[in-house]
Amino acid sequence: MNVAGQIRKGAYFDSVTLMRVGTEITALPGVIDAAVVMGTKSNRAILNSSGLLSAKFDNASDTDLLVAVKGETETATQSALAAVDGLLKKAINTITTGGESRPSSLAGALNLIPGANLALISIAGRYAGDEAMRALENGLHVMLFSDNVPLEKEIALKKFAQRRGLLVMGPDCGTAIINGVPLAFANVVNRGNIGIVAAAGTGLQEVSCIISNAGAGISQAIGTGGRDVKQEVGGIMFLEGLKALAKDEQTRVILLVSKPPHKDVLRRIEKLAKTIRKPIVTSFVGASTQEDRPSTLEEAALIAVALSQGKPRDEVASRLVARDKEILRTAKREAGKRKRNQKYVRGLFSGGTFCAEAQVLFKTLLTGVYSNAPVGNTKQLRDSLVSQKHSVIDLGEDEFTVGRPHPMIDYSLRNRRILVEAADPETAVILLDVVLGYGAHPDPAAELSGVVRQASRKVSVVCSVTGTNHDPQNRGRVEAALRKAGAIVTPSNAAACNLAGQIIRYRERK
Amino acid sequence: MTSINQLFGSDLKVINIGLSAFKQALDDAHAMSVQVDWKPPIEVDAKSANRVKMFRPAIERANAEVLKIILSGMPHLIGLERAIDVIPGMKSDMLLHAGPPITWDRMCGPMRGAMIGALLYERKAETVEDAQRLAASGAIKFSPCHEHASVGPMAGIISPSMPVFVLKNEAHGNFAYCTLNEGLGKVLRYGAYGEPVIQKLRWMEGTLYPVLKKAVAKLGKIDLKNIIAQALHMGDEVHNRNRAATSIFYRTIAPAIVTTCDVPAVAAEVLEFVNHNDHFFLNLSMPASKVTLDAARGVKNSSVLVVMARNGTDFGIQLSGTSDEWFTGPADVPDALFFPGYTRADANPDIGDSAITETNGLGGFAIAAAPAIVQFVGGNSDDAIRYTRQMYEVTAGENNTYQIPYLNFRGTPTGIDAIKVVEKNILPFIDTGVAHKEPGVGQIGAGVLSAPAEPFRKAFAGLARRLTKK
């Protein structure tokens, strides 16, 4: 075995490009492991733990590119190192057009695209805030995909933007659709007359896809980042977004999606909502249920669809009641296939909102639910890597994503976990979400089919696919492939959770 | 006053800063967008960053003033003299060298070799061993050329008896000095000190110097800015390629040499020497840059560079607004094309005062004007154009005289702003010759490199400390 490293002083590539190149190098003959990362402290710690750290990296700075290769022989290692430059160049060339120079700053970009009106920022959090402020100072609206932006910075940005009439979506805003253009992790949905403000990324994807798949469409979908509705930020952008949709002529129905806002923020939202004459549907996943509030993202989306088409909202409830009967039939059938000691649900989620929604729905269906990201009366898992009783895991939590891509992009971690759960004799149901759209894995069916086929021989695999047929991955195709592999595919996360819960209920009744 | 509803009503035009995958989605949706090639800024302490932020208007004003001085510079060759007679602060026991200050024990091979050669040439030592002992003894003072209104290529040695060009900035009245270029092969500036090297230096002193001196005196003065501007239109960037500028200089000086030199054979010898040395003009483009930039020294609060220089060990810079302070960091080895038989392992770290050309908007900053040398930047002329274009991001402005034909005669990026370098992490691009790391071997290749970040990080903090209200 042979480990070698190189430092490229001052070379910089975005993390996705580097992960892609790292994967390509690892796939080269004779290479056991490889990494191409910027020389930050945390990256060096990751190299250390994978045995890829060389002593020469000690003096590397954050702005140096580190290349590390572990090969079976020195020849393999050296030829892998020699391939790095070509792969990096190729990765860059796919996005560079001709000999045209790319600007290296916002100022340079503004020269190239006069009248630019939105900056989409996804650089490391500690730099992203300053870059966002520069964009605002230049009169640009901002979508801030980056996470780890300090709270004070978020507040400063949003207050500044509010004074200037500008929008700040994020930090940690994964998705938005402005003027029909999907931004970051967004789906290709119909345009229409439903406007969305969301402080929950996958929540926004779920409702916008359900709306589109139901034949309605989206006017604007504004993300705010999850922290916006906390007390400190005070819902600045949630409220500004709501005001803008209220004034927007294309928007006839407004849909608000969030994990429960702080009570002060909620009061402000409710107060503002009273002044708006358009119908407003809210889905605050995990909030104490109220009579007039839909209980799931799906229900909220379908109510918005009904209202946008001039139909009464009750129509949705009766349709869902009928659907739930169908779910019960499926649940009964699946429960019959399971052995006596198979009694637990294991939910493995890539979307945080879905993990939260699962817990909300399980509250009335199951007892003894554990999670690494508990909401409500769910209990905290002792070890996120080891399930207890009914467990729902958010694999997008930081503990799983440090130094590796998000589970919507990289399925390897969840795939391993699926097999672990399937091998547990007490597992009855494996519950999954699959999120499509830009930014997500280009071929999730190929990634999942093998493990689903294996797992579904022993347990019920239940999953929902968030996406549309216009997404690059094509929802219909993905669903068909998953069904073929043995999964039960439901039209929404809520339906999947309901089905998983009902299977367990039938097991318990036996 | 903008509003979110205005955004809803307009075509989305997006600047994507970060993950390039998002740009793909924007393209698919036919949204207009530009990808920014973002890099993390060079890290500086928060206190300095805040001070710079606070003083930004004052800094911008100062930089505008500095740029004005640089652009108004009028470098002229006005004569030739012996170093000891004209260079301010020059002493008989002093040797000037390229780059920031350095002691004998830290000098790289070529620098030591050149010091030995200079001591032999000055007859201060009889043998190489004597010269080494003398150099190490402390009896010889080493001082940077830049601290004496001078510049020198590669090792950049100026010894007391060497003839030097005398340049005057006609707009601002200051002077600058540089030795005469020895040509290629085994030469002092690459650390060679064998007998032929010393013989050539003596010929330059005894023959070349008096002939050129008389010729220049006859012409009175030669406008170097004009020659450089023309040369840029003819494929030079006057750092690594000086063929056009040397040719123009030759056409300018030849009649004066023929009329002032009494011995035709000597005139022919001198003309042949200039004619056979494509880099003869380098020793004029460098002091022309020096005399232009020296006039811009000492403008309070200015973050514009007046010096960028290397001694083969350290890379040093000076800013207009930080007086005579040097900010240094380790010099890197250039990426180069090597002459047959040599590799990167033989190369010395970057050396020479010649980066003064880049500091003045020439050299690597003007490489888009020099398609003939693009093989040094990877053989691709797109790369050369991209390098020049990128340098506009870190300069205070554009040149009013030096232009790039390919870029529609746009002025070269001029006046390197250390703050922009730090904030954008775009390091100045230098194209340069490469010396063998052992003394006496000479040039082994030519190539390109970016300045190291360390001097700029230090200069940022150094300027922040000196920022003042007035």
Short mmCIF file of N, CA, C and O in Angstrom, two decimals, chain A residues 10 12 14-17 62-63 95 99-106 108-110 113-123 126-127 131 140-141 145 163-167 178-179 181-185 220 222 240 244 247-248 438, chain B residues 1-26 28-29 31-43 53 332 382-383 385-386 389-390 393 423-427 457:
data_model
loop_
_atom_site.label_atom_id
_atom_site.label_comp_id
_atom_site.label_asym_id
_atom_site.label_seq_id
_atom_site.Cartn_x
_atom_site.Cartn_y
_atom_site.Cartn_z
N GLY A 10 -2.99 27.65 -3.72
CA GLY A 10 -3.88 28.66 -4.29
C GLY A 10 -4.88 28.16 -5.32
O GLY A 10 -5.61 28.94 -5.89
N TYR A 12 -8.29 26.60 -6.50
CA TYR A 12 -9.59 26.51 -5.83
C TYR A 12 -10.65 25.94 -6.77
O TYR A 12 -10.76 26.33 -7.92
N ASP A 14 -14.89 24.30 -6.50
CA ASP A 14 -16.01 24.13 -5.58
C ASP A 14 -16.09 22.68 -5.12
O ASP A 14 -15.55 21.78 -5.76
N SER A 15 -16.76 22.48 -3.97
CA SER A 15 -16.68 21.18 -3.32
C SER A 15 -17.32 20.07 -4.15
O SER A 15 -16.86 18.94 -4.13
N VAL A 16 -18.36 20.39 -4.90
CA VAL A 16 -19.01 19.36 -5.70
C VAL A 16 -18.07 18.87 -6.80
O VAL A 16 -17.91 17.67 -7.03
N THR A 17 -17.41 19.82 -7.46
CA THR A 17 -16.44 19.46 -8.48
C THR A 17 -15.36 18.56 -7.87
O THR A 17 -14.98 17.54 -8.44
N ASP A 62 -6.14 27.10 4.15
CA ASP A 62 -7.51 26.90 3.65
C ASP A 62 -7.60 27.05 2.14
O ASP A 62 -8.47 26.49 1.50
N THR A 63 -6.70 27.85 1.59
CA THR A 63 -6.83 28.18 0.17
C THR A 63 -5.95 27.29 -0.71
O THR A 63 -5.79 27.56 -1.89
N ILE A 95 -18.06 23.36 -17.98
CA ILE A 95 -18.90 24.50 -17.68
C ILE A 95 -18.32 25.81 -18.21
O ILE A 95 -18.91 26.84 -18.07
N GLY A 99 -12.96 30.26 -25.10
CA GLY A 99 -11.82 30.95 -24.48
C GLY A 99 -12.26 32.13 -23.65
O GLY A 99 -11.45 32.86 -23.13
N GLU A 100 -13.56 32.32 -23.56
CA GLU A 100 -14.09 33.47 -22.83
C GLU A 100 -13.67 33.37 -21.36
O GLU A 100 -13.70 32.30 -20.77
N SER A 101 -13.24 34.48 -20.82
CA SER A 101 -12.81 34.43 -19.43
C SER A 101 -14.03 34.50 -18.52
O SER A 101 -15.02 35.13 -18.84
N ARG A 102 -13.93 33.79 -17.41
CA ARG A 102 -15.03 33.87 -16.45
C ARG A 102 -14.65 34.90 -15.40
O ARG A 102 -13.51 34.94 -14.95
N PRO A 103 -15.59 35.70 -14.98
CA PRO A 103 -15.25 36.69 -13.96
C PRO A 103 -14.94 35.99 -12.65
O PRO A 103 -15.47 34.92 -12.38
N SER A 104 -14.05 36.59 -11.87
CA SER A 104 -13.74 35.94 -10.60
C SER A 104 -14.31 36.72 -9.43
O SER A 104 -13.97 36.48 -8.30
N SER A 105 -15.16 37.67 -9.72
CA SER A 105 -15.79 38.41 -8.63
C SER A 105 -17.17 38.88 -9.09
O SER A 105 -17.47 38.89 -10.28
N LEU A 106 -17.95 39.27 -8.10
CA LEU A 106 -19.27 39.81 -8.38
C LEU A 106 -19.15 41.02 -9.30
O LEU A 106 -19.91 41.16 -10.26
N GLY A 108 -16.86 41.76 -11.47
CA GLY A 108 -16.57 41.32 -12.83
C GLY A 108 -17.81 40.77 -13.52
O GLY A 108 -18.05 41.02 -14.70
N ALA A 109 -18.61 40.02 -12.78
CA ALA A 109 -19.83 39.43 -13.35
C ALA A 109 -20.84 40.52 -13.73
O ALA A 109 -21.51 40.42 -14.75
N LEU A 110 -20.93 41.54 -12.90
CA LEU A 110 -21.89 42.62 -13.18
C LEU A 110 -21.56 43.32 -14.50
O LEU A 110 -22.45 43.79 -15.20
N ILE A 113 -23.02 40.99 -17.25
CA ILE A 113 -24.46 40.78 -17.30
C ILE A 113 -25.17 41.99 -16.68
O ILE A 113 -25.63 41.97 -15.56
N PRO A 114 -25.20 43.06 -17.45
CA PRO A 114 -25.82 44.28 -16.92
C PRO A 114 -27.28 44.02 -16.60
O PRO A 114 -27.94 43.27 -17.33
N GLY A 115 -27.75 44.59 -15.52
CA GLY A 115 -29.14 44.37 -15.15
C GLY A 115 -29.36 43.06 -14.43
O GLY A 115 -30.51 42.61 -14.28
N ALA A 116 -28.29 42.41 -13.99
CA ALA A 116 -28.44 41.20 -13.19
C ALA A 116 -29.32 41.53 -11.98
O ALA A 116 -29.18 42.60 -11.39
N ASN A 117 -30.23 40.62 -11.63
CA ASN A 117 -31.13 40.95 -10.53
C ASN A 117 -31.14 39.92 -9.41
O ASN A 117 -31.83 40.11 -8.40
N LEU A 118 -30.36 38.84 -9.55
CA LEU A 118 -30.34 37.88 -8.46
C LEU A 118 -28.97 37.22 -8.36
O LEU A 118 -28.39 36.84 -9.37
N ALA A 119 -28.45 37.12 -7.15
CA ALA A 119 -27.20 36.39 -6.93
C ALA A 119 -27.54 35.08 -6.23
O ALA A 119 -28.22 35.07 -5.21
N LEU A 120 -27.08 33.98 -6.83
CA LEU A 120 -27.27 32.66 -6.23
C LEU A 120 -25.92 32.26 -5.62
O LEU A 120 -24.95 32.06 -6.34
N ILE A 121 -25.88 32.20 -4.30
CA ILE A 121 -24.58 32.07 -3.61
C ILE A 121 -24.50 30.74 -2.88
O ILE A 121 -25.36 30.42 -2.05
N SER A 122 -23.47 29.96 -3.20
CA SER A 122 -23.34 28.65 -2.56
C SER A 122 -21.91 28.38 -2.13
O SER A 122 -21.47 27.24 -2.08
N ILE A 123 -21.17 29.43 -1.81
CA ILE A 123 -19.79 29.26 -1.34
C ILE A 123 -19.80 28.99 0.16
O ILE A 123 -20.84 29.12 0.81
N ARG A 126 -18.66 30.89 5.79
CA ARG A 126 -17.98 32.02 6.43
C ARG A 126 -17.65 33.13 5.44
O ARG A 126 -17.32 34.23 5.82
N TYR A 127 -17.69 32.82 4.14
CA TYR A 127 -17.49 33.87 3.14
C TYR A 127 -18.81 34.34 2.54
O TYR A 127 -18.91 35.42 1.99
N GLU A 131 -20.29 38.06 0.74
CA GLU A 131 -20.59 38.07 -0.70
C GLU A 131 -22.06 38.47 -0.90
O GLU A 131 -22.39 39.24 -1.80
N LEU A 140 -28.91 43.64 -5.93
CA LEU A 140 -29.36 42.32 -6.35
C LEU A 140 -30.15 41.62 -5.24
O LEU A 140 -29.82 41.74 -4.06
N HIS A 141 -31.19 40.89 -5.62
CA HIS A 141 -31.82 39.97 -4.70
C HIS A 141 -30.87 38.80 -4.49
O HIS A 141 -30.02 38.53 -5.34
N PHE A 145 -27.69 29.79 -0.67
CA PHE A 145 -27.78 28.34 -0.49
C PHE A 145 -26.89 27.89 0.66
O PHE A 145 -27.19 26.92 1.36
N ARG A 163 -34.82 47.10 4.04
CA ARG A 163 -34.83 48.54 3.79
C ARG A 163 -34.75 48.86 2.30
O ARG A 163 -35.28 49.85 1.85
N ARG A 164 -34.04 47.99 1.56
CA ARG A 164 -33.84 48.27 0.14
C ARG A 164 -34.88 47.60 -0.74
O ARG A 164 -34.80 47.67 -1.96
N GLY A 165 -35.86 46.92 -0.14
CA GLY A 165 -36.88 46.24 -0.93
C GLY A 165 -36.36 45.01 -1.64
O GLY A 165 -36.85 44.63 -2.71
N LEU A 166 -35.33 44.38 -1.08
CA LEU A 166 -34.73 43.21 -1.71
C LEU A 166 -35.05 41.94 -0.94
O LEU A 166 -35.35 41.97 0.25
N LEU A 167 -34.96 40.84 -1.66
CA LEU A 167 -35.27 39.54 -1.10
C LEU A 167 -33.97 38.84 -0.70
O LEU A 167 -33.02 38.83 -1.47
N ILE A 178 -38.21 31.14 -8.95
CA ILE A 178 -38.55 32.54 -9.19
C ILE A 178 -38.79 32.71 -10.69
O ILE A 178 -37.95 32.33 -11.50
N ASN A 179 -39.92 33.29 -11.02
CA ASN A 179 -40.30 33.52 -12.43
C ASN A 179 -40.21 32.23 -13.25
O ASN A 179 -39.80 32.26 -14.42
N VAL A 181 -38.10 29.89 -12.93
CA VAL A 181 -36.74 29.36 -13.01
C VAL A 181 -36.40 28.61 -11.73
O VAL A 181 -36.42 29.20 -10.65
N PRO A 182 -36.09 27.31 -11.84
CA PRO A 182 -35.72 26.57 -10.64
C PRO A 182 -34.33 26.98 -10.17
O PRO A 182 -33.40 27.02 -10.96
N LEU A 183 -34.21 27.28 -8.89
CA LEU A 183 -32.94 27.71 -8.34
C LEU A 183 -32.43 26.65 -7.37
O LEU A 183 -33.17 26.18 -6.51
N ALA A 184 -31.16 26.31 -7.50
CA ALA A 184 -30.51 25.30 -6.66
C ALA A 184 -31.26 23.98 -6.76
O ALA A 184 -31.57 23.51 -7.84
N PHE A 185 -31.64 23.39 -5.63
CA PHE A 185 -32.29 22.08 -5.65
C PHE A 185 -33.79 22.27 -5.90
O PHE A 185 -34.59 22.26 -4.99
N GLN A 220 -44.76 31.77 -7.85
CA GLN A 220 -43.43 31.97 -7.28
C GLN A 220 -43.30 31.03 -6.08
O GLN A 220 -44.28 30.79 -5.39
N ILE A 222 -40.88 31.00 -2.85
CA ILE A 222 -39.83 31.74 -2.17
C ILE A 222 -39.36 30.92 -0.97
O ILE A 222 -40.16 30.56 -0.10
N GLU A 240 -41.92 39.39 4.32
CA GLU A 240 -41.73 40.15 3.08
C GLU A 240 -42.21 39.33 1.88
O GLU A 240 -42.80 39.85 0.94
N ALA A 244 -45.17 40.23 -0.74
CA ALA A 244 -44.94 40.29 -2.18
C ALA A 244 -45.95 39.41 -2.93
O ALA A 244 -46.48 39.82 -3.97
N LYS A 247 -49.30 41.01 -3.21
CA LYS A 247 -49.39 42.05 -4.24
C LYS A 247 -49.26 41.48 -5.65
O LYS A 247 -49.57 42.16 -6.62
N ASP A 248 -48.77 40.25 -5.76
CA ASP A 248 -48.45 39.69 -7.07
C ASP A 248 -49.71 39.29 -7.82
O ASP A 248 -50.51 38.49 -7.34
N TYR A 438 -33.18 19.37 -10.00
CA TYR A 438 -31.81 19.84 -10.21
C TYR A 438 -31.03 19.71 -8.92
O TYR A 438 -31.56 19.92 -7.83
N MET B 1 -35.92 52.81 -5.48
CA MET B 1 -36.35 51.74 -4.57
C MET B 1 -36.79 50.52 -5.38
O MET B 1 -37.67 50.60 -6.23
N THR B 2 -36.12 49.43 -5.12
CA THR B 2 -36.51 48.20 -5.79
C THR B 2 -37.59 47.51 -4.98
O THR B 2 -37.90 47.90 -3.87
N SER B 3 -38.16 46.49 -5.53
CA SER B 3 -39.08 45.70 -4.74
C SER B 3 -39.08 44.28 -5.24
O SER B 3 -38.64 44.00 -6.35
N ILE B 4 -39.57 43.41 -4.38
CA ILE B 4 -39.62 42.00 -4.75
C ILE B 4 -40.57 41.82 -5.93
O ILE B 4 -40.33 41.02 -6.82
N ASN B 5 -41.62 42.62 -5.97
CA ASN B 5 -42.58 42.48 -7.06
C ASN B 5 -42.00 42.91 -8.40
O ASN B 5 -42.38 42.38 -9.45
N GLN B 6 -41.04 43.86 -8.35
CA GLN B 6 -40.34 44.20 -9.59
C GLN B 6 -39.58 43.01 -10.13
O GLN B 6 -39.52 42.78 -11.33
N LEU B 7 -38.98 42.25 -9.20
CA LEU B 7 -38.25 41.04 -9.61
C LEU B 7 -39.20 40.06 -10.31
O LEU B 7 -38.87 39.50 -11.34
N PHE B 8 -40.39 39.90 -9.75
CA PHE B 8 -41.37 38.97 -10.33
C PHE B 8 -41.73 39.38 -11.76
O PHE B 8 -42.07 38.54 -12.58
N GLY B 9 -41.67 40.68 -12.00
CA GLY B 9 -42.10 41.17 -13.30
C GLY B 9 -40.99 41.19 -14.35
O GLY B 9 -41.23 41.52 -15.50
N SER B 10 -39.73 40.87 -13.95
CA SER B 10 -38.64 41.00 -14.92
C SER B 10 -38.07 39.63 -15.30
O SER B 10 -38.35 38.64 -14.66
N ASP B 11 -37.27 39.65 -16.36
CA ASP B 11 -36.53 38.43 -16.70
C ASP B 11 -35.47 38.20 -15.64
O ASP B 11 -34.77 39.13 -15.25
N LEU B 12 -35.36 36.96 -15.20
CA LEU B 12 -34.38 36.66 -14.18
C LEU B 12 -32.98 36.66 -14.81
O LEU B 12 -32.75 36.03 -15.84
N LYS B 13 -32.08 37.43 -14.20
CA LYS B 13 -30.68 37.42 -14.66
C LYS B 13 -29.82 37.11 -13.44
O LYS B 13 -29.76 37.90 -12.51
N VAL B 14 -29.19 35.96 -13.48
CA VAL B 14 -28.59 35.42 -12.26
C VAL B 14 -27.07 35.44 -12.30
O VAL B 14 -26.46 35.10 -13.33
N ILE B 15 -26.47 35.85 -11.21
CA ILE B 15 -25.03 35.69 -11.03
C ILE B 15 -24.83 34.52 -10.08
O ILE B 15 -25.28 34.57 -8.93
N ASN B 16 -24.22 33.46 -10.58
CA ASN B 16 -24.06 32.25 -9.77
C ASN B 16 -22.67 32.21 -9.15
O ASN B 16 -21.67 32.11 -9.85
N ILE B 17 -22.64 32.32 -7.84
CA ILE B 17 -21.35 32.34 -7.13
C ILE B 17 -21.26 31.07 -6.30
O ILE B 17 -21.92 30.96 -5.26
N GLY B 18 -20.51 30.09 -6.80
CA GLY B 18 -20.39 28.85 -6.05
C GLY B 18 -20.59 27.65 -6.95
O GLY B 18 -20.04 27.60 -8.05
N LEU B 19 -21.40 26.70 -6.50
CA LEU B 19 -21.55 25.42 -7.18
C LEU B 19 -21.92 25.60 -8.66
O LEU B 19 -22.96 26.18 -8.98
N SER B 20 -21.07 25.09 -9.52
CA SER B 20 -21.31 25.31 -10.95
C SER B 20 -22.46 24.45 -11.46
O SER B 20 -23.02 24.72 -12.52
N ALA B 21 -22.84 23.42 -10.69
CA ALA B 21 -23.99 22.59 -11.10
C ALA B 21 -25.26 23.44 -11.18
O ALA B 21 -26.13 23.17 -12.01
N PHE B 22 -25.35 24.45 -10.35
CA PHE B 22 -26.55 25.29 -10.37
C PHE B 22 -26.64 26.10 -11.66
O PHE B 22 -27.72 26.45 -12.12
N LYS B 23 -25.49 26.40 -12.23
CA LYS B 23 -25.46 27.14 -13.49
C LYS B 23 -26.09 26.29 -14.60
O LYS B 23 -26.79 26.78 -15.47
N GLN B 24 -25.83 24.98 -14.52
CA GLN B 24 -26.38 24.06 -15.50
C GLN B 24 -27.91 24.11 -15.49
O GLN B 24 -28.57 24.19 -16.52
N ALA B 25 -28.48 24.10 -14.27
CA ALA B 25 -29.93 24.16 -14.14
C ALA B 25 -30.47 25.46 -14.73
O ALA B 25 -31.52 25.48 -15.39
N LEU B 26 -29.74 26.54 -14.50
CA LEU B 26 -30.18 27.84 -15.04
C LEU B 26 -30.13 27.82 -16.56
O LEU B 26 -31.01 28.36 -17.23
N ASP B 28 -30.46 25.15 -18.46
CA ASP B 28 -31.56 24.30 -18.92
C ASP B 28 -32.88 25.07 -18.93
O ASP B 28 -33.75 24.83 -19.76
N ALA B 29 -33.03 25.96 -17.97
CA ALA B 29 -34.28 26.73 -17.87
C ALA B 29 -34.22 27.98 -18.75
O ALA B 29 -35.12 28.81 -18.72
N ALA B 31 -32.49 30.55 -18.44
CA ALA B 31 -32.36 31.79 -17.70
C ALA B 31 -30.98 32.36 -17.96
O ALA B 31 -30.01 31.62 -18.06
N MET B 32 -30.90 33.67 -18.12
CA MET B 32 -29.61 34.29 -18.36
C MET B 32 -28.79 34.23 -17.08
O MET B 32 -29.28 34.57 -16.01
N SER B 33 -27.54 33.78 -17.18
CA SER B 33 -26.74 33.69 -15.97
C SER B 33 -25.25 33.75 -16.28
O SER B 33 -24.83 33.49 -17.40
N VAL B 34 -24.50 34.12 -15.27
CA VAL B 34 -23.04 34.17 -15.37
C VAL B 34 -22.46 33.41 -14.19
O VAL B 34 -22.92 33.57 -13.05
N GLN B 35 -21.48 32.57 -14.48
CA GLN B 35 -20.81 31.84 -13.40
C GLN B 35 -19.61 32.66 -12.93
O GLN B 35 -18.80 33.10 -13.73
N VAL B 36 -19.51 32.86 -11.63
CA VAL B 36 -18.34 33.54 -11.08
C VAL B 36 -17.32 32.49 -10.64
O VAL B 36 -17.65 31.54 -9.95
N ASP B 37 -16.09 32.69 -11.09
CA ASP B 37 -15.00 31.78 -10.71
C ASP B 37 -14.50 32.20 -9.33
O ASP B 37 -13.44 32.77 -9.18
N TRP B 38 -15.28 31.88 -8.34
CA TRP B 38 -15.00 32.41 -7.01
C TRP B 38 -13.88 31.64 -6.32
O TRP B 38 -13.78 30.42 -6.44
N LYS B 39 -13.05 32.36 -5.60
CA LYS B 39 -12.05 31.73 -4.74
C LYS B 39 -12.15 32.37 -3.37
O LYS B 39 -12.47 33.55 -3.26
N PRO B 40 -11.85 31.62 -2.32
CA PRO B 40 -11.87 32.25 -1.00
C PRO B 40 -10.83 33.35 -0.94
O PRO B 40 -9.76 33.22 -1.53
N PRO B 41 -11.12 34.46 -0.25
CA PRO B 41 -10.14 35.53 -0.15
C PRO B 41 -8.91 35.07 0.64
O PRO B 41 -9.00 34.12 1.41
N ILE B 42 -7.81 35.75 0.43
CA ILE B 42 -6.63 35.48 1.26
C ILE B 42 -6.98 35.91 2.68
O ILE B 42 -7.55 36.98 2.89
N GLU B 43 -6.65 35.06 3.64
CA GLU B 43 -7.09 35.36 5.01
C GLU B 43 -6.27 36.48 5.64
O GLU B 43 -5.06 36.45 5.63
N LYS B 53 -11.88 48.50 5.52
CA LYS B 53 -13.27 48.77 5.15
C LYS B 53 -13.64 50.22 5.51
O LYS B 53 -14.23 50.94 4.72
N ASP B 332 8.29 31.19 -4.98
CA ASP B 332 7.95 29.87 -5.54
C ASP B 332 8.80 29.59 -6.78
O ASP B 332 9.33 30.50 -7.40
N ASP B 382 -5.57 31.37 -25.74
CA ASP B 382 -6.71 31.71 -24.90
C ASP B 382 -6.26 31.93 -23.46
O ASP B 382 -6.77 32.81 -22.76
N ASP B 383 -5.30 31.10 -23.02
CA ASP B 383 -4.81 31.23 -21.65
C ASP B 383 -4.17 32.60 -21.44
O ASP B 383 -4.40 33.27 -20.43
N ILE B 385 -4.71 35.34 -22.99
CA ILE B 385 -5.72 36.39 -22.97
C ILE B 385 -6.47 36.38 -21.64
O ILE B 385 -6.76 37.41 -21.04
N ARG B 386 -6.72 35.17 -21.16
CA ARG B 386 -7.43 35.06 -19.88
C ARG B 386 -6.59 35.64 -18.74
O ARG B 386 -7.11 36.32 -17.87
N ARG B 389 -6.80 39.37 -18.95
CA ARG B 389 -8.15 39.81 -18.57
C ARG B 389 -8.34 39.72 -17.07
O ARG B 389 -8.94 40.58 -16.44
N GLN B 390 -7.82 38.65 -16.50
CA GLN B 390 -8.01 38.47 -15.06
C GLN B 390 -7.30 39.56 -14.26
O GLN B 390 -7.78 39.99 -13.22
N GLU B 393 -8.91 42.64 -12.83
CA GLU B 393 -9.67 42.55 -11.57
C GLU B 393 -8.88 43.07 -10.38
O GLU B 393 -9.44 43.35 -9.33
N GLU B 423 -8.61 40.52 -1.40
CA GLU B 423 -10.05 40.27 -1.32
C GLU B 423 -10.53 39.30 -2.39
O GLU B 423 -11.44 38.52 -2.17
N LYS B 424 -9.92 39.36 -3.57
CA LYS B 424 -10.35 38.46 -4.64
C LYS B 424 -9.47 37.22 -4.73
O LYS B 424 -9.78 36.30 -5.48
N ASN B 425 -8.37 37.22 -3.98
CA ASN B 425 -7.41 36.11 -4.05
C ASN B 425 -7.01 35.84 -5.50
O ASN B 425 -6.95 34.70 -5.94
N ILE B 426 -6.78 36.91 -6.22
CA ILE B 426 -6.22 36.77 -7.56
C ILE B 426 -4.81 37.32 -7.48
O ILE B 426 -4.62 38.50 -7.23
N LEU B 427 -3.82 36.44 -7.63
CA LEU B 427 -2.44 36.87 -7.42
C LEU B 427 -1.82 37.32 -8.73
O LEU B 427 -2.10 36.74 -9.77
N ARG B 457 -0.72 39.36 2.05
CA ARG B 457 -1.39 39.28 3.34
C ARG B 457 -0.72 40.24 4.33
O ARG B 457 -1.38 41.01 5.02
#
